Tab-separated table of C-alpha atoms and ligand atoms in Angstrom:
chain	number	residue	atom	x	y	z
A	25	UNK	CA	52.365	-201.985	87.553
A	26	UNK	CA	50.625	-203.477	84.519
A	27	UNK	CA	47.700	-205.821	85.063
A	28	UNK	CA	49.466	-209.203	84.600
A	29	UNK	CA	52.344	-208.142	86.884
A	30	UNK	CA	49.895	-206.861	89.468
A	31	UNK	CA	47.849	-210.063	89.453
A	32	UNK	CA	51.071	-212.095	89.664
A	33	UNK	CA	52.136	-210.119	92.731
A	34	UNK	CA	49.006	-211.132	94.655
A	35	UNK	CA	49.186	-214.323	96.736
A	36	UNK	CA	46.499	-216.762	95.596
A	37	UNK	CA	46.765	-219.330	98.378
A	38	UNK	CA	45.004	-219.248	101.717
A	39	UNK	CA	46.931	-216.965	104.051
A	40	UNK	CA	47.945	-219.286	106.890
A	41	UNK	CA	50.863	-219.069	109.321
A	42	UNK	CA	52.277	-216.036	107.564
A	43	UNK	CA	52.380	-217.422	104.037
A	44	UNK	CA	50.233	-218.381	101.045
A	45	UNK	CA	49.213	-222.042	101.290
A	46	UNK	CA	47.091	-224.273	99.060
A	47	UNK	CA	43.847	-225.578	100.504
A	48	UNK	CA	44.226	-229.054	102.036
A	49	UNK	CA	41.644	-230.082	99.418
A	50	UNK	CA	43.735	-228.719	96.554
A	51	UNK	CA	40.626	-226.901	95.334
A	52	UNK	CA	40.561	-223.393	93.896
A	53	UNK	CA	37.931	-221.023	92.550
A	54	UNK	CA	37.926	-218.251	89.973
A	55	UNK	CA	37.741	-214.532	90.645
A	56	UNK	CA	35.869	-212.746	87.862
A	57	UNK	CA	36.393	-209.249	86.496
A	58	UNK	CA	32.831	-207.854	86.513
A	59	UNK	CA	33.592	-205.400	83.698
A	60	UNK	CA	34.443	-208.200	81.256
A	61	UNK	CA	33.130	-211.431	82.781
A	62	UNK	CA	36.647	-212.880	82.358
A	63	UNK	CA	38.682	-214.772	84.947
A	64	UNK	CA	41.230	-212.588	86.738
A	65	UNK	CA	42.822	-215.239	88.942
A	66	UNK	CA	42.144	-218.507	90.735
A	67	UNK	CA	42.474	-218.615	94.494
A	68	UNK	CA	42.555	-221.424	97.032
A	69	UNK	CA	39.126	-222.504	98.238
A	70	UNK	CA	39.222	-223.034	102.010
A	71	UNK	CA	37.554	-226.037	103.639
A	72	UNK	CA	36.491	-226.472	107.266
A	73	UNK	CA	39.819	-228.266	107.907
A	74	UNK	CA	41.687	-225.216	106.586
A	75	UNK	CA	39.602	-223.034	108.889
A	76	UNK	CA	40.543	-225.226	111.843
A	77	UNK	CA	44.210	-224.813	110.886
A	78	UNK	CA	43.733	-221.031	110.902
A	79	UNK	CA	42.091	-221.149	114.325
A	80	UNK	CA	44.862	-223.454	115.605
A	81	UNK	CA	47.348	-220.775	114.548
A	82	UNK	CA	45.268	-217.888	115.916
A	83	UNK	CA	44.919	-219.681	119.253
A	84	UNK	CA	48.584	-220.679	119.460
A	85	UNK	CA	49.752	-217.074	119.143
A	86	UNK	CA	46.885	-215.460	121.072
A	87	UNK	CA	48.609	-215.084	124.458
A	88	UNK	CA	51.910	-213.954	123.016
A	89	UNK	CA	50.260	-211.394	120.754
A	90	UNK	CA	48.040	-210.130	123.576
A	91	UNK	CA	51.166	-209.629	125.690
A	92	UNK	CA	53.118	-207.625	123.081
A	93	UNK	CA	53.795	-204.051	124.052
A	94	UNK	CA	51.079	-201.764	122.687
A	95	UNK	CA	53.803	-199.706	121.045
A	96	UNK	CA	54.987	-202.756	119.094
A	97	UNK	CA	51.479	-203.422	117.808
A	98	UNK	CA	51.092	-199.735	117.000
A	99	UNK	CA	54.313	-199.693	114.990
A	100	UNK	CA	53.265	-202.732	112.949
A	101	UNK	CA	49.929	-201.096	112.125
A	102	UNK	CA	51.664	-197.861	111.257
A	103	UNK	CA	54.114	-199.695	108.994
A	104	UNK	CA	51.192	-201.455	107.304
A	105	UNK	CA	49.553	-198.058	106.746
A	106	UNK	CA	52.750	-196.781	105.119
A	107	UNK	CA	53.120	-199.904	102.978
A	108	UNK	CA	49.520	-199.851	101.738
A	109	UNK	CA	49.870	-196.157	100.974
A	110	UNK	CA	53.101	-196.785	99.073
A	111	UNK	CA	51.241	-199.333	96.946
A	112	UNK	CA	48.062	-197.250	96.659
A	113	UNK	CA	48.003	-197.489	92.865
A	114	UNK	CA	48.271	-201.287	92.975
A	115	UNK	CA	45.530	-201.656	95.571
A	116	UNK	CA	43.301	-199.260	93.635
A	117	UNK	CA	43.724	-201.082	90.342
A	118	UNK	CA	43.234	-204.445	92.015
A	119	UNK	CA	39.935	-203.326	93.556
A	120	UNK	CA	38.781	-201.883	90.251
A	121	UNK	CA	39.597	-205.197	88.572
A	122	UNK	CA	37.908	-207.503	91.058
A	123	UNK	CA	35.042	-205.305	92.250
A	124	UNK	CA	34.421	-202.903	89.360
A	125	UNK	CA	34.378	-199.466	90.966
A	126	UNK	CA	35.979	-196.637	89.003
A	127	UNK	CA	39.645	-195.936	89.733
A	128	UNK	CA	39.156	-192.574	91.483
A	129	UNK	CA	36.768	-194.293	93.889
A	130	UNK	CA	39.220	-197.157	94.383
A	131	UNK	CA	41.916	-194.612	95.218
A	132	UNK	CA	39.487	-193.037	97.670
A	133	UNK	CA	38.936	-196.408	99.281
A	134	UNK	CA	42.674	-197.042	99.589
A	135	UNK	CA	43.045	-193.753	101.487
A	136	UNK	CA	39.981	-194.506	103.631
A	137	UNK	CA	40.916	-198.159	104.202
A	138	UNK	CA	44.566	-197.406	105.035
A	139	UNK	CA	43.466	-194.720	107.466
A	140	UNK	CA	41.913	-197.370	109.737
A	141	UNK	CA	45.414	-198.841	110.106
A	142	UNK	CA	46.871	-195.462	111.055
A	143	UNK	CA	43.949	-194.544	113.298
A	144	UNK	CA	44.130	-197.805	115.221
A	145	UNK	CA	47.921	-197.660	115.433
A	146	UNK	CA	47.243	-194.461	117.376
A	147	UNK	CA	44.528	-196.102	119.455
A	148	UNK	CA	46.678	-199.124	120.375
A	149	UNK	CA	48.715	-197.041	122.817
A	150	UNK	CA	45.670	-195.355	124.366
A	151	UNK	CA	43.854	-198.387	125.774
A	152	UNK	CA	42.910	-197.162	129.200
A	153	UNK	CA	41.253	-198.358	132.349
A	154	UNK	CA	40.309	-196.664	135.586
A	155	UNK	CA	40.566	-196.972	139.332
A	156	UNK	CA	38.258	-195.790	142.065
A	157	UNK	CA	37.818	-196.169	145.778
A	158	UNK	CA	34.716	-198.173	146.667
A	159	UNK	CA	32.088	-195.758	148.052
A	160	UNK	CA	31.992	-197.600	151.387
A	161	UNK	CA	35.773	-197.529	151.628
A	162	UNK	CA	35.840	-201.305	151.615
A	163	UNK	CA	38.302	-201.646	148.769
A	164	UNK	CA	39.734	-200.315	145.546
A	165	UNK	CA	38.063	-200.851	142.177
A	166	UNK	CA	40.493	-201.393	139.301
A	167	UNK	CA	39.086	-201.678	135.780
A	168	UNK	CA	41.360	-203.037	133.068
A	169	UNK	CA	40.841	-203.836	129.392
A	170	UNK	CA	41.935	-207.130	127.863
A	171	UNK	CA	41.793	-208.419	124.276
A	172	UNK	CA	38.753	-210.616	123.654
A	173	UNK	CA	40.829	-213.363	122.031
A	174	UNK	CA	40.762	-214.933	118.547
A	175	UNK	CA	38.357	-213.100	116.242
A	176	UNK	CA	36.623	-213.915	112.996
A	177	UNK	CA	36.070	-211.037	110.539
A	178	UNK	CA	33.641	-211.636	107.677
A	179	UNK	CA	33.669	-208.985	104.980
A	180	UNK	CA	31.539	-208.077	101.937
A	181	UNK	CA	32.648	-207.378	98.372
A	182	UNK	CA	31.645	-203.735	98.056
A	183	UNK	CA	34.651	-202.255	99.884
A	184	UNK	CA	37.243	-205.035	99.602
A	185	UNK	CA	39.989	-203.195	101.511
A	186	UNK	CA	38.228	-200.893	103.950
A	187	UNK	CA	35.786	-203.445	105.339
A	188	UNK	CA	38.826	-205.553	106.211
A	189	UNK	CA	41.022	-202.842	107.721
A	190	UNK	CA	38.095	-201.505	109.753
A	191	UNK	CA	38.090	-204.860	111.591
A	192	UNK	CA	41.759	-205.931	111.376
A	193	UNK	CA	43.015	-202.513	112.581
A	194	UNK	CA	41.192	-202.494	115.924
A	195	UNK	CA	41.577	-206.254	116.437
A	196	UNK	CA	45.369	-206.105	116.102
A	197	UNK	CA	45.562	-202.871	118.084
A	198	UNK	CA	43.632	-204.497	120.939
A	199	UNK	CA	45.938	-207.531	120.893
A	200	UNK	CA	43.635	-210.045	119.198
A	201	UNK	CA	44.556	-212.552	116.516
A	202	UNK	CA	42.166	-212.491	113.589
A	203	UNK	CA	40.901	-214.739	110.813
A	204	UNK	CA	39.407	-212.926	107.820
A	205	UNK	CA	36.810	-214.565	105.594
A	206	UNK	CA	36.692	-212.176	102.614
A	207	UNK	CA	33.773	-212.117	100.186
A	208	UNK	CA	34.094	-214.740	97.454
A	209	UNK	CA	33.803	-212.100	94.717
A	210	UNK	CA	36.764	-210.041	95.970
A	211	UNK	CA	39.378	-212.060	97.877
A	212	UNK	CA	42.467	-210.667	96.105
A	213	UNK	CA	42.645	-207.325	97.915
A	214	UNK	CA	42.629	-209.028	101.326
A	215	UNK	CA	45.305	-211.512	100.243
A	216	UNK	CA	47.545	-208.653	99.118
A	217	UNK	CA	46.956	-206.930	102.450
A	218	UNK	CA	47.944	-210.115	104.309
A	219	UNK	CA	51.200	-210.206	102.347
A	220	UNK	CA	51.862	-206.611	103.350
A	221	UNK	CA	51.288	-207.367	107.028
A	222	UNK	CA	53.790	-210.214	106.804
A	223	UNK	CA	56.284	-207.928	105.058
A	224	UNK	CA	56.074	-205.366	107.876
A	225	UNK	CA	56.662	-207.973	110.570
A	226	UNK	CA	53.301	-209.188	111.839
A	227	UNK	CA	54.079	-212.547	113.497
A	228	UNK	CA	52.788	-215.636	111.625
A	229	UNK	CA	49.396	-216.886	112.789
A	230	UNK	CA	48.149	-213.512	114.025
A	231	UNK	CA	46.337	-212.842	110.726
A	232	UNK	CA	44.857	-215.516	108.453
A	233	UNK	CA	42.762	-215.070	105.309
A	234	UNK	CA	40.372	-217.793	104.157
A	235	UNK	CA	38.756	-217.258	100.756
A	236	UNK	CA	36.067	-219.878	100.195
A	237	UNK	CA	33.041	-220.630	98.078
A	238	UNK	CA	31.525	-222.419	101.040
A	239	UNK	CA	31.091	-219.661	103.615
A	240	UNK	CA	28.218	-221.276	105.556
A	241	UNK	CA	30.173	-224.473	106.327
A	242	UNK	CA	33.591	-222.896	106.825
A	243	UNK	CA	32.214	-220.121	109.033
A	244	UNK	CA	29.790	-222.485	110.777
A	245	UNK	CA	32.695	-224.690	111.873
A	246	UNK	CA	34.627	-221.742	113.265
A	247	UNK	CA	31.583	-220.376	115.077
A	248	UNK	CA	31.062	-223.728	116.799
A	249	UNK	CA	34.671	-223.929	118.016
A	250	UNK	CA	34.941	-222.702	121.620
A	251	UNK	CA	38.359	-221.175	120.947
A	252	UNK	CA	36.776	-218.424	118.822
A	253	UNK	CA	35.765	-215.493	121.032
A	254	UNK	CA	34.383	-212.870	118.684
A	255	UNK	CA	32.784	-212.394	115.294
A	256	UNK	CA	32.643	-209.113	113.407
A	257	UNK	CA	30.477	-209.153	110.304
A	258	UNK	CA	29.627	-206.709	107.550
A	259	UNK	CA	26.979	-207.890	105.123
A	260	UNK	CA	23.292	-208.539	104.754
A	261	UNK	CA	20.836	-208.570	107.646
A	262	UNK	CA	19.788	-212.112	106.706
A	263	UNK	CA	23.299	-213.527	107.112
A	264	UNK	CA	23.808	-211.372	110.217
A	265	UNK	CA	20.854	-213.072	111.879
A	266	UNK	CA	22.285	-216.523	111.082
A	267	UNK	CA	25.591	-215.487	112.645
A	268	UNK	CA	23.898	-214.007	115.723
A	269	UNK	CA	22.076	-217.296	116.255
A	270	UNK	CA	25.358	-219.214	115.901
A	271	UNK	CA	27.107	-216.747	118.219
A	272	UNK	CA	24.500	-217.455	120.883
A	273	UNK	CA	25.741	-221.033	121.305
A	274	UNK	CA	29.147	-219.991	122.577
A	275	UNK	CA	28.051	-216.531	123.774
A	276	UNK	CA	30.490	-214.808	121.409
A	277	UNK	CA	31.110	-211.099	121.349
A	278	UNK	CA	29.568	-209.762	118.120
A	279	UNK	CA	29.815	-206.644	115.969
A	280	UNK	CA	27.259	-206.509	113.181
A	281	UNK	CA	27.202	-204.006	110.330
A	282	UNK	CA	24.138	-205.089	108.418
A	283	UNK	CA	21.883	-203.828	105.653
A	284	UNK	CA	20.485	-200.350	105.325
A	285	UNK	CA	17.761	-198.433	103.577
A	286	UNK	CA	19.069	-194.925	104.027
A	287	UNK	CA	16.529	-192.154	103.591
A	288	UNK	CA	17.825	-189.072	101.758
A	289	UNK	CA	15.443	-186.271	102.683
A	290	UNK	CA	15.369	-182.957	100.823
A	291	UNK	CA	13.293	-180.215	102.409
A	292	UNK	CA	11.847	-177.254	100.489
A	293	UNK	CA	14.343	-174.950	102.226
A	294	UNK	CA	17.380	-176.955	101.033
A	295	UNK	CA	20.067	-175.487	98.793
A	296	UNK	CA	19.040	-177.280	95.596
A	297	UNK	CA	22.522	-177.587	94.080
A	298	UNK	CA	24.024	-178.858	97.320
A	299	UNK	CA	21.209	-181.398	97.604
A	300	UNK	CA	21.748	-182.655	94.049
A	301	UNK	CA	25.519	-182.908	94.622
A	302	UNK	CA	24.821	-184.771	97.854
A	303	UNK	CA	22.405	-187.153	96.142
A	304	UNK	CA	24.941	-187.942	93.417
A	305	UNK	CA	27.410	-188.966	96.107
A	306	UNK	CA	25.010	-190.702	98.458
A	307	UNK	CA	23.354	-192.596	95.615
A	308	UNK	CA	25.904	-193.124	92.850
A	309	UNK	CA	29.223	-193.419	94.689
A	310	UNK	CA	30.472	-197.014	94.496
A	311	UNK	CA	27.749	-197.627	91.896
A	312	UNK	CA	25.163	-197.451	94.663
A	313	UNK	CA	26.662	-200.637	96.122
A	314	UNK	CA	27.015	-199.396	99.687
A	315	UNK	CA	25.016	-200.124	102.822
A	316	UNK	CA	25.019	-196.378	103.458
A	317	UNK	CA	23.758	-195.584	99.929
A	318	UNK	CA	20.680	-193.376	99.678
A	319	UNK	CA	17.963	-195.956	99.158
A	320	UNK	CA	14.855	-193.797	99.395
A	321	UNK	CA	15.067	-190.243	98.097
A	322	UNK	CA	12.283	-188.327	99.827
A	323	UNK	CA	11.718	-184.828	98.463
A	324	UNK	CA	9.314	-182.207	99.780
A	325	UNK	CA	6.761	-181.480	97.098
A	326	UNK	CA	7.607	-177.776	96.690
A	327	UNK	CA	11.102	-178.627	95.421
A	328	UNK	CA	10.480	-182.113	94.049
A	329	UNK	CA	10.217	-181.461	90.337
A	330	UNK	CA	13.173	-179.030	90.303
A	331	UNK	CA	15.302	-181.538	92.239
A	332	UNK	CA	14.257	-184.488	90.077
A	333	UNK	CA	14.961	-182.609	86.843
A	334	UNK	CA	18.460	-181.605	87.973
A	335	UNK	CA	19.296	-185.013	89.344
A	336	UNK	CA	18.066	-186.666	86.141
A	337	UNK	CA	20.336	-184.421	84.037
A	338	UNK	CA	23.345	-185.344	86.145
A	339	UNK	CA	22.580	-189.065	86.162
A	340	UNK	CA	21.837	-189.175	82.431
A	341	UNK	CA	25.276	-187.649	81.770
A	342	UNK	CA	27.138	-190.415	83.632
A	343	UNK	CA	29.240	-192.526	81.305
A	344	UNK	CA	29.027	-196.256	82.043
A	345	UNK	CA	32.165	-198.297	81.409
A	346	UNK	CA	35.074	-200.273	82.857
A	347	UNK	CA	36.399	-198.745	86.050
A	348	UNK	CA	39.934	-198.378	84.680
A	349	UNK	CA	38.732	-196.202	81.778
A	350	UNK	CA	39.228	-192.523	82.684
A	351	UNK	CA	36.007	-191.657	80.844
A	352	UNK	CA	33.856	-193.898	83.045
A	353	UNK	CA	31.769	-192.299	85.769
A	354	UNK	CA	30.309	-195.598	86.900
A	355	UNK	CA	31.519	-199.185	86.615
A	356	UNK	CA	29.764	-202.562	86.444
A	357	UNK	CA	27.590	-204.238	89.065
A	358	UNK	CA	29.494	-206.929	90.984
A	359	UNK	CA	27.896	-209.955	89.323
A	360	UNK	CA	24.983	-211.144	87.189
A	361	UNK	CA	22.864	-212.134	90.195
A	362	UNK	CA	23.115	-208.717	91.804
A	363	UNK	CA	22.365	-207.004	88.509
A	364	UNK	CA	19.323	-209.235	88.127
A	365	UNK	CA	17.974	-208.236	91.514
A	366	UNK	CA	18.389	-204.516	90.707
A	367	UNK	CA	16.636	-205.007	87.362
A	368	UNK	CA	13.780	-206.899	89.038
A	369	UNK	CA	13.165	-204.059	91.513
A	370	UNK	CA	13.016	-201.487	88.702
A	371	UNK	CA	10.921	-203.655	86.372
A	372	UNK	CA	8.375	-204.388	89.105
A	373	UNK	CA	8.081	-200.702	89.982
A	374	UNK	CA	7.623	-199.758	86.335
A	375	UNK	CA	5.016	-202.473	85.818
A	376	UNK	CA	3.151	-200.996	88.789
A	377	UNK	CA	3.125	-197.511	87.211
A	378	UNK	CA	6.440	-195.818	88.143
A	379	UNK	CA	8.049	-193.469	85.617
A	380	UNK	CA	11.623	-193.943	84.405
A	381	UNK	CA	13.223	-190.492	84.082
A	382	UNK	CA	16.501	-191.908	82.793
A	383	UNK	CA	18.129	-195.335	82.503
A	384	UNK	CA	16.125	-198.317	83.705
A	385	UNK	CA	17.820	-201.192	81.873
A	386	UNK	CA	20.837	-203.493	81.967
A	387	UNK	CA	23.503	-202.577	79.391
A	388	UNK	CA	23.903	-205.168	76.613
A	389	UNK	CA	27.307	-206.743	76.017
A	390	UNK	CA	30.143	-208.097	78.150
A	391	UNK	CA	30.261	-207.428	81.877
A	392	UNK	CA	27.452	-206.703	84.315
A	393	UNK	CA	26.600	-203.061	83.657
A	394	UNK	CA	23.312	-201.386	84.557
A	395	UNK	CA	22.270	-197.932	83.398
A	396	UNK	CA	22.330	-195.240	86.092
A	397	UNK	CA	18.648	-194.669	86.699
A	398	UNK	CA	16.177	-192.178	88.129
A	399	UNK	CA	12.573	-193.242	88.685
A	400	UNK	CA	9.664	-191.498	90.331
A	401	UNK	CA	5.914	-191.850	90.620
A	402	UNK	CA	6.389	-194.964	92.759
A	403	UNK	CA	3.268	-196.667	94.074
A	404	UNK	CA	3.035	-196.861	97.879
A	405	UNK	CA	3.613	-200.595	97.977
A	406	UNK	CA	6.500	-200.745	95.462
A	407	UNK	CA	9.162	-203.165	96.763
A	408	UNK	CA	11.890	-200.700	95.720
A	409	UNK	CA	10.620	-198.411	98.505
A	410	UNK	CA	11.472	-201.044	101.125
A	411	UNK	CA	14.215	-203.335	99.868
A	412	UNK	CA	17.886	-202.425	99.731
A	413	UNK	CA	18.568	-201.578	96.040
A	414	UNK	CA	22.387	-201.836	96.143
A	415	UNK	CA	22.709	-200.358	92.671
A	416	UNK	CA	22.694	-197.081	90.726
A	417	UNK	CA	18.958	-196.469	90.914
A	418	UNK	CA	17.569	-193.277	92.455
A	419	UNK	CA	13.965	-193.851	93.508
A	420	UNK	CA	12.208	-190.564	94.308
A	421	UNK	CA	9.115	-190.115	96.461
A	422	UNK	CA	7.401	-186.850	97.449
A	423	UNK	CA	6.113	-185.687	100.848
A	424	UNK	CA	4.288	-182.605	102.146
A	425	UNK	CA	5.262	-181.761	105.734
A	426	UNK	CA	8.346	-182.167	107.922
A	427	UNK	CA	6.344	-184.508	110.107
A	428	UNK	CA	5.467	-186.660	107.128
A	429	UNK	CA	9.038	-186.633	105.750
A	430	UNK	CA	10.498	-187.801	109.071
A	431	UNK	CA	7.809	-190.464	109.485
A	432	UNK	CA	8.497	-191.809	105.993
A	433	UNK	CA	12.257	-191.755	106.638
A	434	UNK	CA	11.774	-193.807	109.811
A	435	UNK	CA	9.309	-196.233	108.258
A	436	UNK	CA	11.816	-199.077	107.824
A	437	UNK	CA	13.222	-201.905	109.913
A	438	UNK	CA	16.702	-200.586	109.070
A	439	UNK	CA	18.567	-197.794	110.845
A	440	UNK	CA	22.062	-197.384	109.420
A	441	UNK	CA	22.569	-194.018	107.702
A	442	UNK	CA	20.196	-191.127	107.009
A	443	UNK	CA	20.810	-187.900	105.117
A	444	UNK	CA	18.859	-184.675	104.959
A	445	UNK	CA	19.198	-181.267	103.395
A	446	UNK	CA	17.873	-178.007	104.835
A	447	UNK	CA	19.244	-174.496	105.310
A	448	UNK	CA	17.131	-174.004	108.443
A	449	UNK	CA	19.226	-174.499	111.596
A	450	UNK	CA	16.288	-175.295	113.860
A	451	UNK	CA	15.030	-177.916	111.464
A	452	UNK	CA	18.540	-179.355	111.126
A	453	UNK	CA	18.816	-179.894	114.881
A	454	UNK	CA	15.282	-181.232	115.201
A	455	UNK	CA	15.400	-183.653	112.307
A	456	UNK	CA	18.908	-184.940	113.152
A	457	UNK	CA	17.569	-186.042	116.545
A	458	UNK	CA	14.345	-187.527	115.212
A	459	UNK	CA	15.828	-189.704	112.474
A	460	UNK	CA	16.178	-193.304	113.626
A	461	UNK	CA	19.659	-194.078	112.337
A	462	UNK	CA	23.105	-194.749	113.731
A	463	UNK	CA	24.593	-192.083	111.440
A	464	UNK	CA	23.024	-188.881	110.156
A	465	UNK	CA	24.480	-186.615	107.471
A	466	UNK	CA	23.364	-182.964	107.523
A	467	UNK	CA	23.807	-181.305	104.128
A	468	UNK	CA	26.378	-183.977	103.270
A	469	UNK	CA	26.251	-186.944	100.924
A	470	UNK	CA	29.216	-188.821	102.401
A	471	UNK	CA	29.590	-189.429	106.122
A	472	UNK	CA	32.129	-192.230	106.640
A	473	UNK	CA	35.231	-191.222	108.550
A	474	UNK	CA	37.684	-193.567	110.309
A	475	UNK	CA	37.688	-191.192	113.283
A	476	UNK	CA	33.891	-191.453	113.708
A	477	UNK	CA	31.838	-194.399	114.990
A	478	UNK	CA	30.231	-196.256	112.086
A	479	UNK	CA	27.248	-198.400	112.986
A	480	UNK	CA	23.539	-198.914	112.780
A	481	UNK	CA	20.525	-199.358	115.016
A	482	UNK	CA	17.341	-201.420	114.575
A	483	UNK	CA	18.025	-204.275	112.121
A	484	UNK	CA	21.112	-202.512	110.722
A	485	UNK	CA	23.401	-203.825	113.396
A	486	UNK	CA	25.125	-203.879	116.727
A	487	UNK	CA	28.223	-202.000	117.770
A	488	UNK	CA	30.449	-199.381	116.162
A	489	UNK	CA	33.527	-199.512	113.974
A	490	UNK	CA	36.079	-196.727	113.823
A	491	UNK	CA	36.378	-193.778	116.176
A	492	UNK	CA	37.435	-194.270	119.762
A	493	UNK	CA	34.499	-196.685	120.040
A	494	UNK	CA	35.916	-199.136	117.481
A	495	UNK	CA	38.626	-200.691	119.630
A	496	UNK	CA	36.200	-201.339	122.484
A	497	UNK	CA	34.542	-203.996	120.326
A	498	UNK	CA	37.757	-206.053	120.692
A	499	UNK	CA	38.307	-205.493	124.411
A	500	UNK	CA	36.760	-207.115	127.449
A	501	UNK	CA	36.323	-205.121	130.629
A	502	UNK	CA	37.737	-206.776	133.737
A	503	UNK	CA	37.118	-205.536	137.270
A	504	UNK	CA	39.829	-206.342	139.779
A	505	UNK	CA	38.751	-205.954	143.404
A	506	UNK	CA	41.710	-204.734	145.484
A	507	UNK	CA	41.854	-204.440	149.226
A	508	UNK	CA	41.493	-201.012	150.831
A	509	UNK	CA	44.643	-198.921	150.735
B	626	ADP	P1	25.996	-209.552	100.050
B	626	ADP	O1	24.532	-209.655	99.792
B	626	ADP	O2	26.535	-208.176	100.151
B	626	ADP	O3	26.839	-210.494	99.237
B	626	ADP	P2	26.194	-211.360	102.246
B	626	ADP	O4	25.674	-211.099	103.605
B	626	ADP	O5	25.599	-212.454	101.459
B	626	ADP	O6	26.104	-209.972	101.543
B	626	ADP	O7	27.756	-211.631	102.278
B	626	ADP	C1	28.636	-210.963	103.130
B	626	ADP	C2	29.697	-211.932	103.584
B	626	ADP	O8	29.060	-212.975	104.315
B	626	ADP	C3	30.478	-212.614	102.480
B	626	ADP	O9	31.820	-212.740	102.886
B	626	ADP	C4	29.811	-213.965	102.380
B	626	ADP	O10	30.650	-214.967	101.882
B	626	ADP	C5	29.475	-214.240	103.823
B	626	ADP	N1	28.395	-215.204	104.036
B	626	ADP	C6	27.329	-215.439	103.251
B	626	ADP	N2	26.546	-216.406	103.798
B	626	ADP	C7	27.125	-216.764	104.975
B	626	ADP	C8	26.800	-217.706	106.015
B	626	ADP	N3	25.704	-218.447	105.977
B	626	ADP	N4	27.644	-217.788	107.051
B	626	ADP	C9	28.730	-217.020	107.114
B	626	ADP	N5	29.092	-216.126	106.185
B	626	ADP	C10	28.309	-215.990	105.109
């Protein structure tokens, strides 16, 4: 499909009761193409009253949807998987247009994002329970699983499809209705997905999508409504803490996928080429705009200069340009504000004495591009060694011993992903256990897999998405006490 036809095929209203609907306020907001700074489309801007309408719908259908046969829910998810896959090129181009990532990465996200629909269609029919005889023989213990009820899913802009399907898939599989509040920068992908769910027969009201420029008020209203039973959030730790505080009022179930500061540790005994390949993926994939992105590249001093030289060559060769251009290896940053915060981290580090090996500046001209960058020689107190960079900047720091490398890796309030490279099996087992992270990659630069539990510890979050763990986040455990047989 060409771009105008594609944009025209995307619903631009709020998704309410199974169709695109204007906001009750009549207001809209613009979605910007970050590669050009131009307006792609205008979408309805939800108000708190619109959010109440979505929760009315989610509540009205909750019992009926919870009572549908698991096989029926599974078949709808499977059909949605097939439909997204059939329109993979459209979804990929749409994500490239609204978020900026290069097309091959958008295609990768379509495959990854759709897989959550297939995976959870398979999980829907495997929701178990258990029975046991009470040890004293006084009765039978039956344990059953029930859907938690209406859910709110709040998603970020960096993976516009997958962060939605990773929540919608298990919610629908478990029998929950769900309201999605997509990121304001990238609402189009989620609206197209909602259309697809309607096309494959999801009953109206079970899924709503509320784009809004006023997330705090719209979400705040939903969080205060006792009919909402669960919130699943992917985004910054700061917003996660606000939501956790709000969730406390009604004692909501929560799943939180928050910020990260992934260490990427290269030991002297690593395979250098594998480590550089891994760093390119862990750092530069998605333009570095991933909560799992390598944030602190820690390299043992014996291999540090060789690693830095090779990585610098690879990064310097990356062509920056619009994501739809086949020549581009890296697209724009999502918006001017985000680019500004990346630039500030680099500029501060450089002012404090760090060395730019390549890149280090915003790209002049239209769009929000930033040069892929490698810097080293970072002072101990450089902010870039603590804060989440969320951009294509590889910040390299040396260390001497395994002990020191692990201690530096763990020296953060975050605990999402960690990566390390070594060819020594004993070290691999030891370090994997000692790293304080919810996910550890051994000699790998990409770890996400719909069949594996994704989640962080420390201030990176609560709960897991994906894997057999993912559906549990949408199920309550009920114990039924039966009389003795
Ligand atoms: P990022 O820094 O990646 O934009 P945010 O945590 O700010 O991460 O945003 C992630 C999601 O959280 C987005 O959908 C955004 O609209 C939403 N959001 C931001 N602030 C709030 C808030 N106060 N309450 C609820 N949702 C919010």
